[in-house]
Amino acid sequence: MKPTQDISRLLRERGARVTPARLRVLALLRASLRGLSHHDVEQALADGTPVDRVTLYRVLDWLVEQGLAHKIADEQRVFRFSAAARADAPHGAHAHFVCDDCGKVFCLDDLPPAAPQLPAGFASTQVEFSVHGHCAHCNHPEHAA
Amino acid sequence: MKPTQDISRLLRERGARVTPARLRVLALLRASLRGLSHHDVEQALADGTPVDRVTLYRVLDWLVEQGLAHKIADEQRVFRFSAAARADAPHGAHAHFVCDDCGKVFCLDDLPPAAPQLPAGFASTQVEFSVHGHCAHCNHPEHAA
DNA sequence: TTTGCTTTTGCAATTCTGTTGCAAATACAA
DNA sequence: TTGTATTTGCAACAGAATTGCAAAAGCAAA
């Protein structure tokens, strides 16, 4: 089961051109459990034929424009992209783990946090719960850069 | 009542050096109803003796480090700073309310829930709990800008 | 007040993240 | 295969934020 074939059909169905960059990026986003920054995607695609930085920005924005991906600014003011099909729920409904070493964001399935009591007059629209620390990869000295 | 005298004493009490830049920036943040970007602060201080851009960045970060201000990235991926309501410990584990209208950050006294179970190898150092919504001021149409 | 040490400031240059303009390459339909 | 609009890659640009280092300023002790 080639995920790229699914994606290829998906793109074709909406009258969009099927290009390697779009296939690879969307497949990557769909395979990822966490939001990916432009840099993350660039690194992930560097193994095969490298994709130009600008093309990557444009593909990512195009995916967002097409409603196939979501774009949010993380705490470090970096845009993170995630596939829309999986993450269609309002962002922030789940908890995040932020690695303070590598800056990566992981989604924690766990724990739908309840909003605490707010002062009078305050209205909450969204709750964000982030756990900061060191991810499994950065926690192991032998893996550190 | 000179707010700068309050601030001057506040800084001195914690063994920090009292400089014009720190006084002016913190006074400005305290007087502001919404979160200010670096550019906002630079403009606001341009009337008097202009403060160097880099100094401004450093003063703002220093205030955050001291727990006297909060720093968040807004939707346009620009950092916005606001005075901390409670001049507490250096940004400990407490909950925040972020107003999506004015960008201001309020500290909530409620303690965040304990860190959820993390994947193997992950270590948590800090838990951040943010509630997004509309603050009491922005909730009232007659007060809105 | 003066001295001396430490912190802070200001300038220049640099990094990081993302954009824009334009010509060449490519997808896709005819 | 050909024609055409779309997409790509390169280069240059732009704004936000950071870094290195010498000069200036704060503060305590003499």
mmCIF file of C-alpha atoms (C1' of nucleotides) in Angstrom:
data_model
loop_
_atom_site.group_PDB
_atom_site.id
_atom_site.type_symbol
_atom_site.label_atom_id
_atom_site.label_comp_id
_atom_site.label_asym_id
_atom_site.label_seq_id
_atom_site.Cartn_x
_atom_site.Cartn_y
_atom_site.Cartn_z
ATOM 1 C CA MET A 1 0.000 0.000 0.000
ATOM 2 C CA LYS A 2 1.780 3.000 -1.297
ATOM 3 C CA PRO A 3 0.686 6.129 0.531
ATOM 4 C CA THR A 4 1.935 8.185 -2.383
ATOM 5 C CA GLN A 5 -0.654 6.542 -4.626
ATOM 6 C CA ASP A 6 -3.402 7.618 -2.276
ATOM 7 C CA ILE A 7 -2.022 11.121 -2.238
ATOM 8 C CA SER A 8 -1.533 11.153 -5.970
ATOM 9 C CA ARG A 9 -5.175 10.295 -6.501
ATOM 10 C CA LEU A 10 -6.224 12.799 -3.882
ATOM 11 C CA LEU A 11 -4.387 15.612 -5.613
ATOM 12 C CA ARG A 12 -5.567 14.591 -9.057
ATOM 13 C CA GLU A 13 -9.167 14.483 -7.884
ATOM 14 C CA ARG A 14 -9.058 18.112 -6.911
ATOM 15 C CA GLY A 15 -7.605 19.132 -10.238
ATOM 16 C CA ALA A 16 -4.179 19.894 -8.856
ATOM 17 C CA ARG A 17 -0.923 18.957 -10.476
ATOM 18 C CA VAL A 18 0.884 15.997 -9.018
ATOM 19 C CA THR A 19 4.518 16.796 -8.410
ATOM 20 C CA PRO A 20 7.208 14.871 -6.532
ATOM 21 C CA ALA A 21 7.601 17.654 -3.993
ATOM 22 C CA ARG A 22 3.900 17.650 -3.138
ATOM 23 C CA LEU A 23 3.750 13.884 -2.900
ATOM 24 C CA ARG A 24 6.785 13.614 -0.701
ATOM 25 C CA VAL A 25 5.872 16.477 1.605
ATOM 26 C CA LEU A 26 2.294 15.405 2.184
ATOM 27 C CA ALA A 27 3.333 11.792 2.665
ATOM 28 C CA LEU A 28 5.877 12.961 5.212
ATOM 29 C CA LEU A 29 3.391 15.112 7.078
ATOM 30 C CA ARG A 30 0.898 12.250 7.157
ATOM 31 C CA ALA A 31 3.491 9.845 8.476
ATOM 32 C CA SER A 32 4.588 12.235 11.196
ATOM 33 C CA LEU A 33 3.064 12.184 14.634
ATOM 34 C CA ARG A 34 4.036 15.737 15.366
ATOM 35 C CA GLY A 35 4.041 19.082 13.657
ATOM 36 C CA LEU A 36 7.057 19.567 11.423
ATOM 37 C CA SER A 37 8.897 22.799 10.822
ATOM 38 C CA HIS A 38 10.144 23.784 7.395
ATOM 39 C CA HIS A 39 13.595 22.788 8.557
ATOM 40 C CA ASP A 40 12.374 19.402 9.749
ATOM 41 C CA VAL A 41 10.844 18.696 6.364
ATOM 42 C CA GLU A 42 13.935 19.877 4.548
ATOM 43 C CA GLN A 43 16.100 17.539 6.596
ATOM 44 C CA ALA A 44 13.745 14.614 6.161
ATOM 45 C CA LEU A 45 13.742 15.044 2.397
ATOM 46 C CA ALA A 46 17.482 15.580 2.164
ATOM 47 C CA ASP A 47 18.107 11.844 1.877
ATOM 48 C CA GLY A 48 16.612 11.600 -1.587
ATOM 49 C CA THR A 49 16.616 14.330 -4.183
ATOM 50 C CA PRO A 50 16.939 17.532 -2.198
ATOM 51 C CA VAL A 51 14.064 19.974 -2.523
ATOM 52 C CA ASP A 52 14.742 23.678 -2.811
ATOM 53 C CA ARG A 53 13.992 25.727 0.277
ATOM 54 C CA VAL A 54 11.662 28.067 -1.531
ATOM 55 C CA THR A 55 9.812 25.227 -3.220
ATOM 56 C CA LEU A 56 9.322 23.691 0.183
ATOM 57 C CA TYR A 57 7.856 26.876 1.587
ATOM 58 C CA ARG A 58 5.546 27.131 -1.377
ATOM 59 C CA VAL A 59 4.470 23.499 -1.254
ATOM 60 C CA LEU A 60 3.751 23.767 2.449
ATOM 61 C CA ASP A 61 1.725 26.933 2.011
ATOM 62 C CA TRP A 62 -0.065 25.394 -0.946
ATOM 63 C CA LEU A 63 -1.054 22.402 1.157
ATOM 64 C CA VAL A 64 -2.431 24.745 3.799
ATOM 65 C CA GLU A 65 -4.261 26.722 1.138
ATOM 66 C CA GLN A 66 -5.776 23.485 -0.147
ATOM 67 C CA GLY A 67 -6.888 22.549 3.337
ATOM 68 C CA LEU A 68 -4.617 19.528 3.363
ATOM 69 C CA ALA A 69 -2.361 20.809 6.102
ATOM 70 C CA HIS A 70 -2.416 23.100 9.123
ATOM 71 C CA LYS A 71 0.076 25.816 9.927
ATOM 72 C CA ILE A 72 0.746 27.136 13.402
ATOM 73 C CA ALA A 73 3.466 29.259 14.970
ATOM 74 C CA ASP A 74 5.132 27.483 17.864
ATOM 75 C CA GLU A 75 6.621 29.010 20.990
ATOM 76 C CA GLN A 76 9.924 29.673 19.251
ATOM 77 C CA ARG A 77 8.092 31.630 16.560
ATOM 78 C CA VAL A 78 8.627 28.875 13.997
ATOM 79 C CA PHE A 79 5.840 27.635 11.754
ATOM 80 C CA ARG A 80 4.955 23.991 12.210
ATOM 81 C CA PHE A 81 2.928 22.029 9.674
ATOM 82 C CA SER A 82 0.793 18.977 10.169
ATOM 83 C CA ALA A 83 -1.425 16.958 7.850
ATOM 84 C CA ALA A 84 -5.014 18.113 7.998
ATOM 85 C CA ALA A 85 -6.731 14.757 7.681
ATOM 86 C CA ARG A 86 -5.359 13.616 10.978
ATOM 87 C CA ALA A 87 -5.265 16.865 12.834
ATOM 88 C CA ASP A 88 -8.583 18.331 11.845
ATOM 89 C CA ALA A 89 -9.615 18.773 15.430
ATOM 90 C CA PRO A 90 -9.066 22.276 16.840
ATOM 91 C CA HIS A 91 -5.448 22.577 17.757
ATOM 92 C CA GLY A 92 -4.756 22.639 21.442
ATOM 93 C CA ALA A 93 -7.266 19.983 22.329
ATOM 94 C CA HIS A 94 -4.362 17.777 23.237
ATOM 95 C CA ALA A 95 -1.137 18.130 25.177
ATOM 96 C CA HIS A 96 2.293 18.745 23.696
ATOM 97 C CA PHE A 97 5.754 17.801 24.741
ATOM 98 C CA VAL A 98 8.389 20.358 23.811
ATOM 99 C CA CYS A 99 12.002 19.286 23.891
ATOM 100 C CA ASP A 100 14.083 22.174 25.206
ATOM 101 C CA ASP A 101 17.207 20.733 23.614
ATOM 102 C CA CYS A 102 16.147 20.123 20.031
ATOM 103 C CA GLY A 103 12.962 22.190 20.018
ATOM 104 C CA LYS A 104 10.812 19.468 18.572
ATOM 105 C CA VAL A 105 7.166 19.213 19.487
ATOM 106 C CA PHE A 106 5.493 15.886 20.148
ATOM 107 C CA CYS A 107 1.789 15.322 20.539
ATOM 108 C CA LEU A 108 0.748 13.562 23.708
ATOM 109 C CA ASP A 109 -2.435 11.605 23.209
ATOM 110 C CA ASP A 110 -2.972 11.611 26.888
ATOM 111 C CA LEU A 111 -4.828 13.961 29.103
ATOM 112 C CA PRO A 112 -7.541 16.261 27.834
ATOM 113 C CA PRO A 113 -6.857 19.095 30.247
ATOM 114 C CA ALA A 114 -9.728 20.952 31.800
ATOM 115 C CA ALA A 115 -9.594 24.727 31.994
ATOM 116 C CA PRO A 116 -8.997 26.005 35.514
ATOM 117 C CA GLN A 117 -11.212 28.579 37.141
ATOM 118 C CA LEU A 118 -10.843 31.921 35.423
ATOM 119 C CA PRO A 119 -11.268 35.404 36.874
ATOM 120 C CA ALA A 120 -14.657 37.011 36.312
ATOM 121 C CA GLY A 121 -15.200 38.243 32.784
ATOM 122 C CA PHE A 122 -12.636 35.967 31.228
ATOM 123 C CA ALA A 123 -13.705 33.540 28.522
ATOM 124 C CA SER A 124 -11.623 30.649 27.336
ATOM 125 C CA THR A 125 -11.680 29.436 23.766
ATOM 126 C CA GLN A 126 -8.782 27.055 23.798
ATOM 127 C CA VAL A 127 -6.543 25.314 26.254
ATOM 128 C CA GLU A 128 -2.913 24.551 25.612
ATOM 129 C CA PHE A 129 -0.926 22.216 27.740
ATOM 130 C CA SER A 130 2.794 21.826 27.126
ATOM 131 C CA VAL A 131 5.273 19.745 29.000
ATOM 132 C CA HIS A 132 8.843 20.943 28.609
ATOM 133 C CA GLY A 133 11.883 18.779 29.048
ATOM 134 C CA HIS A 134 14.257 16.515 27.189
ATOM 135 C CA CYS A 135 13.048 14.065 24.583
ATOM 136 C CA ALA A 136 14.208 10.469 24.409
ATOM 137 C CA HIS A 137 16.756 11.254 21.741
ATOM 138 C CA CYS A 138 18.375 14.207 23.487
ATOM 139 C CA ASN A 139 18.334 12.360 26.771
ATOM 140 C CA HIS A 140 20.968 9.922 25.602
ATOM 141 C CA PRO A 141 24.435 11.489 25.646
ATOM 142 C CA GLU A 142 25.778 9.068 23.032
ATOM 143 C CA HIS A 143 23.242 10.435 20.574
ATOM 144 C CA ALA A 144 23.890 14.054 21.273
ATOM 145 C CA ALA A 145 25.549 16.109 18.548
ATOM 146 C CA MET B 1 3.284 58.156 42.805
ATOM 147 C CA LYS B 2 6.179 57.566 40.471
ATOM 148 C CA PRO B 3 5.963 54.084 39.037
ATOM 149 C CA THR B 4 9.664 54.204 38.257
ATOM 150 C CA GLN B 5 10.416 54.516 41.976
ATOM 151 C CA ASP B 6 8.445 51.362 42.661
ATOM 152 C CA ILE B 7 10.307 49.615 39.910
ATOM 153 C CA SER B 8 13.626 50.987 41.028
ATOM 154 C CA ARG B 9 13.097 49.611 44.500
ATOM 155 C CA LEU B 10 11.844 46.323 43.072
ATOM 156 C CA LEU B 11 14.984 45.850 41.019
ATOM 157 C CA ARG B 12 17.279 46.911 43.812
ATOM 158 C CA GLU B 13 15.619 44.515 46.213
ATOM 159 C CA ARG B 14 16.496 41.586 44.039
ATOM 160 C CA GLY B 15 20.103 42.679 43.769
ATOM 161 C CA ALA B 16 19.814 43.757 40.166
ATOM 162 C CA ARG B 17 21.310 46.868 38.696
ATOM 163 C CA VAL B 18 18.958 49.721 38.096
ATOM 164 C CA THR B 19 19.398 51.123 34.619
ATOM 165 C CA PRO B 20 17.316 53.610 32.649
ATOM 166 C CA ALA B 21 16.509 51.012 30.018
ATOM 167 C CA ARG B 22 15.144 48.569 32.564
ATOM 168 C CA LEU B 23 13.124 51.226 34.339
ATOM 169 C CA ARG B 24 11.601 52.592 31.181
ATOM 170 C CA VAL B 25 10.829 49.239 29.624
ATOM 171 C CA LEU B 26 9.236 47.731 32.693
ATOM 172 C CA ALA B 27 7.261 50.905 33.371
ATOM 173 C CA LEU B 28 6.052 50.809 29.796
ATOM 174 C CA LEU B 29 5.037 47.169 29.971
ATOM 175 C CA ARG B 30 3.209 47.787 33.226
ATOM 176 C CA ALA B 31 1.327 50.712 31.769
ATOM 177 C CA SER B 32 0.311 48.827 28.671
ATOM 178 C CA LEU B 33 -2.970 47.018 28.391
ATOM 179 C CA ARG B 34 -1.727 44.610 25.796
ATOM 180 C CA GLY B 35 1.373 42.648 24.947
ATOM 181 C CA LEU B 36 4.021 44.754 23.235
ATOM 182 C CA SER B 37 6.375 43.616 20.522
ATOM 183 C CA HIS B 38 10.009 44.616 20.488
ATOM 184 C CA HIS B 39 9.123 47.086 17.761
ATOM 185 C CA ASP B 40 6.275 48.533 19.829
ATOM 186 C CA VAL B 41 8.620 49.145 22.734
ATOM 187 C CA GLU B 42 11.254 50.657 20.495
ATOM 188 C CA GLN B 43 8.741 53.096 19.071
ATOM 189 C CA ALA B 44 7.335 53.986 22.452
ATOM 190 C CA LEU B 45 10.800 54.770 23.793
ATOM 191 C CA ALA B 46 11.883 56.697 20.717
ATOM 192 C CA ASP B 47 10.471 59.914 22.128
ATOM 193 C CA GLY B 48 13.103 60.231 24.793
ATOM 194 C CA THR B 49 16.625 58.935 24.567
ATOM 195 C CA PRO B 50 16.457 56.154 22.023
ATOM 196 C CA VAL B 51 17.428 52.715 23.252
ATOM 197 C CA ASP B 52 19.510 50.450 21.091
ATOM 198 C CA ARG B 53 17.666 47.558 19.490
ATOM 199 C CA VAL B 54 19.979 44.949 20.947
ATOM 200 C CA THR B 55 19.800 46.451 24.400
ATOM 201 C CA LEU B 56 16.052 46.315 24.124
ATOM 202 C CA TYR B 57 16.102 42.643 23.240
ATOM 203 C CA ARG B 58 18.418 41.965 26.128
ATOM 204 C CA VAL B 59 16.410 43.994 28.620
ATOM 205 C CA LEU B 60 13.199 42.269 27.558
ATOM 206 C CA ASP B 61 14.747 38.834 27.863
ATOM 207 C CA TRP B 62 16.251 39.786 31.172
ATOM 208 C CA LEU B 63 12.864 40.814 32.501
ATOM 209 C CA VAL B 64 11.462 37.465 31.408
ATOM 210 C CA GLU B 65 14.364 35.688 33.029
ATOM 211 C CA GLN B 66 13.681 37.583 36.233
ATOM 212 C CA GLY B 67 10.031 36.604 36.141
ATOM 213 C CA LEU B 68 8.981 40.232 35.743
ATOM 214 C CA ALA B 69 7.608 39.803 32.223
ATOM 215 C CA HIS B 70 6.152 37.183 29.944
ATOM 216 C CA LYS B 71 7.168 36.384 26.409
ATOM 217 C CA ILE B 72 4.957 34.709 23.848
ATOM 218 C CA ALA B 73 5.001 34.381 20.066
ATOM 219 C CA ASP B 74 1.905 35.873 18.492
ATOM 220 C CA GLU B 75 0.104 34.659 15.389
ATOM 221 C CA GLN B 76 2.483 36.597 13.153
ATOM 222 C CA ARG B 77 5.373 34.837 14.825
ATOM 223 C CA VAL B 78 6.538 37.974 16.588
ATOM 224 C CA PHE B 79 7.419 37.928 20.265
ATOM 225 C CA ARG B 80 5.140 39.979 22.485
ATOM 226 C CA PHE B 81 6.048 40.987 26.019
ATOM 227 C CA SER B 82 3.825 41.874 28.930
ATOM 228 C CA ALA B 83 4.474 42.680 32.567
ATOM 229 C CA ALA B 84 3.984 39.794 34.943
ATOM 230 C CA ALA B 85 1.063 40.387 37.253
ATOM 231 C CA ARG B 86 2.882 38.787 40.127
ATOM 232 C CA ALA B 87 6.577 39.348 40.418
ATOM 233 C CA ASP B 88 7.182 35.819 41.522
ATOM 234 C CA ALA B 89 9.886 33.298 41.155
ATOM 235 C CA PRO B 90 11.663 33.093 37.803
ATOM 236 C CA HIS B 91 8.839 31.796 35.662
ATOM 237 C CA GLY B 92 7.946 28.723 37.622
ATOM 238 C CA ALA B 93 5.331 26.161 36.815
ATOM 239 C CA HIS B 94 2.100 28.062 36.842
ATOM 240 C CA ALA B 95 -0.780 28.518 34.460
ATOM 241 C CA HIS B 96 -1.201 31.422 32.074
ATOM 242 C CA PHE B 97 -4.146 33.047 30.453
ATOM 243 C CA VAL B 98 -3.370 34.500 27.013
ATOM 244 C CA CYS B 99 -5.843 36.965 25.588
ATOM 245 C CA ASP B 100 -6.097 36.373 21.849
ATOM 246 C CA ASP B 101 -7.433 39.890 21.340
ATOM 247 C CA CYS B 102 -4.912 42.069 23.133
ATOM 248 C CA GLY B 103 -2.103 39.548 23.514
ATOM 249 C CA LYS B 104 -1.700 40.181 27.202
ATOM 250 C CA VAL B 105 -0.672 37.374 29.485
ATOM 251 C CA PHE B 106 -2.178 36.860 32.926
ATOM 252 C CA CYS B 107 -0.917 34.526 35.583
ATOM 253 C CA LEU B 108 -3.453 32.115 36.982
ATOM 254 C CA ASP B 109 -2.949 31.050 40.537
ATOM 255 C CA ASP B 110 -4.227 27.562 39.905
ATOM 256 C CA LEU B 111 -1.482 25.039 39.741
ATOM 257 C CA PRO B 112 -1.263 23.081 36.533
ATOM 258 C CA PRO B 113 -2.085 19.416 36.741
ATOM 259 C CA ALA B 114 0.799 17.030 37.206
ATOM 260 C CA ALA B 115 2.721 16.055 34.111
ATOM 261 C CA PRO B 116 1.037 13.251 32.221
ATOM 262 C CA GLN B 117 2.746 9.985 31.494
ATOM 263 C CA LEU B 118 5.520 10.514 28.997
ATOM 264 C CA PRO B 119 6.902 8.100 26.430
ATOM 265 C CA ALA B 120 9.912 6.094 27.556
ATOM 266 C CA GLY B 121 13.104 8.106 27.711
ATOM 267 C CA PHE B 122 11.377 11.464 27.988
ATOM 268 C CA ALA B 123 12.108 13.670 30.969
ATOM 269 C CA SER B 124 10.040 16.666 31.954
ATOM 270 C CA THR B 125 11.565 19.732 33.550
ATOM 271 C CA GLN B 126 8.676 22.151 33.386
ATOM 272 C CA VAL B 127 4.974 22.128 32.717
ATOM 273 C CA GLU B 128 3.302 24.977 30.926
ATOM 274 C CA PHE B 129 -0.410 25.410 30.952
ATOM 275 C CA SER B 130 -1.950 28.136 28.833
ATOM 276 C CA VAL B 131 -5.586 28.998 28.490
ATOM 277 C CA HIS B 132 -6.402 31.057 25.425
ATOM 278 C CA GLY B 133 -9.447 33.251 25.095
ATOM 279 C CA HIS B 134 -10.710 36.757 25.731
ATOM 280 C CA CYS B 135 -9.788 38.684 28.847
ATOM 281 C CA ALA B 136 -12.271 40.640 30.917
ATOM 282 C CA HIS B 137 -11.337 43.898 29.249
ATOM 283 C CA CYS B 138 -11.649 42.690 25.673
ATOM 284 C CA ASN B 139 -14.837 40.838 26.489
ATOM 285 C CA HIS B 140 -16.729 44.081 26.900
ATOM 286 C CA PRO B 141 -17.532 45.630 23.504
ATOM 287 C CA GLU B 142 -17.710 49.161 24.891
ATOM 288 C CA HIS B 143 -14.093 48.860 25.936
ATOM 289 C CA ALA B 144 -12.819 47.348 22.750
ATOM 290 C CA ALA B 145 -10.584 49.405 20.510
ATOM 291 C "C1'" DT C 1 35.065 61.294 45.997
ATOM 292 C "C1'" DT C 2 37.737 58.270 43.958
ATOM 293 C "C1'" DT C 3 38.950 53.636 42.701
ATOM 294 C "C1'" DG C 4 38.124 49.213 40.864
ATOM 295 C "C1'" DC C 5 35.433 45.540 39.454
ATOM 296 C "C1'" DT C 6 31.304 43.745 37.344
ATOM 297 C "C1'" DT C 7 27.399 44.392 34.640
ATOM 298 C "C1'" DT C 8 25.188 46.611 30.932
ATOM 299 C "C1'" DT C 9 25.167 49.084 26.688
ATOM 300 C "C1'" DG C 10 25.916 50.160 21.799
ATOM 301 C "C1'" DC C 11 27.677 49.044 17.406
ATOM 302 C "C1'" DA C 12 28.560 45.870 13.681
ATOM 303 C "C1'" DA C 13 28.027 41.738 11.755
ATOM 304 C "C1'" DT C 14 25.539 37.409 11.552
ATOM 305 C "C1'" DT C 15 21.965 33.934 11.910
ATOM 306 C "C1'" DC C 16 17.418 32.408 11.373
ATOM 307 C "C1'" DT C 17 12.891 32.221 9.184
ATOM 308 C "C1'" DG C 18 10.338 33.329 5.584
ATOM 309 C "C1'" DT C 19 9.313 36.109 0.810
ATOM 310 C "C1'" DT C 20 9.580 37.921 -3.900
ATOM 311 C "C1'" DG C 21 10.926 38.174 -8.921
ATOM 312 C "C1'" DC C 22 11.953 35.838 -12.814
ATOM 313 C "C1'" DA C 23 13.617 32.497 -16.159
ATOM 314 C "C1'" DA C 24 13.891 27.510 -16.904
ATOM 315 C "C1'" DA C 25 11.752 23.098 -16.262
ATOM 316 C "C1'" DT C 26 7.711 20.241 -15.850
ATOM 317 C "C1'" DA C 27 2.864 18.331 -15.706
ATOM 318 C "C1'" DC C 28 -0.789 17.436 -18.360
ATOM 319 C "C1'" DA C 29 -4.279 17.983 -21.873
ATOM 320 C "C1'" DA C 30 -5.111 18.240 -26.709
ATOM 321 C "C1'" DT D 1 4.369 15.312 -29.801
ATOM 322 C "C1'" DT D 2 3.158 19.911 -29.033
ATOM 323 C "C1'" DG D 3 1.326 23.895 -26.506
ATOM 324 C "C1'" DT D 4 0.453 26.224 -22.373
ATOM 325 C "C1'" DA D 5 -0.264 27.209 -17.674
ATOM 326 C "C1'" DT D 6 1.773 25.726 -13.468
ATOM 327 C "C1'" DT D 7 5.675 24.655 -10.713
ATOM 328 C "C1'" DT D 8 10.459 24.737 -9.689
ATOM 329 C "C1'" DG D 9 15.084 26.546 -8.636
ATOM 330 C "C1'" DC D 10 18.133 30.279 -8.171
ATOM 331 C "C1'" DA D 11 19.346 34.695 -6.394
ATOM 332 C "C1'" DA D 12 18.363 38.429 -3.919
ATOM 333 C "C1'" DC D 13 15.711 40.484 -0.271
ATOM 334 C "C1'" DA D 14 13.422 41.448 4.285
ATOM 335 C "C1'" DG D 15 12.322 41.405 9.175
ATOM 336 C "C1'" DA D 16 13.141 39.424 13.737
ATOM 337 C "C1'" DA D 17 16.366 38.047 16.862
ATOM 338 C "C1'" DT D 18 21.235 36.726 18.334
ATOM 339 C "C1'" DT D 19 26.358 37.014 19.062
ATOM 340 C "C1'" DG D 20 31.068 39.133 19.899
ATOM 341 C "C1'" DC D 21 33.483 42.658 21.694
ATOM 342 C "C1'" DA D 22 35.036 47.089 23.289
ATOM 343 C "C1'" DA D 23 33.254 51.212 25.597
ATOM 344 C "C1'" DA D 24 30.253 53.028 29.152
ATOM 345 C "C1'" DA D 25 27.776 52.866 33.375
ATOM 346 C "C1'" DG D 26 26.298 50.985 37.957
ATOM 347 C "C1'" DC D 27 27.625 50.058 42.430
ATOM 348 C "C1'" DA D 28 30.367 48.940 46.425
ATOM 349 C "C1'" DA D 29 34.524 49.605 48.947
ATOM 350 C "C1'" DA D 30 38.363 52.439 50.080
#
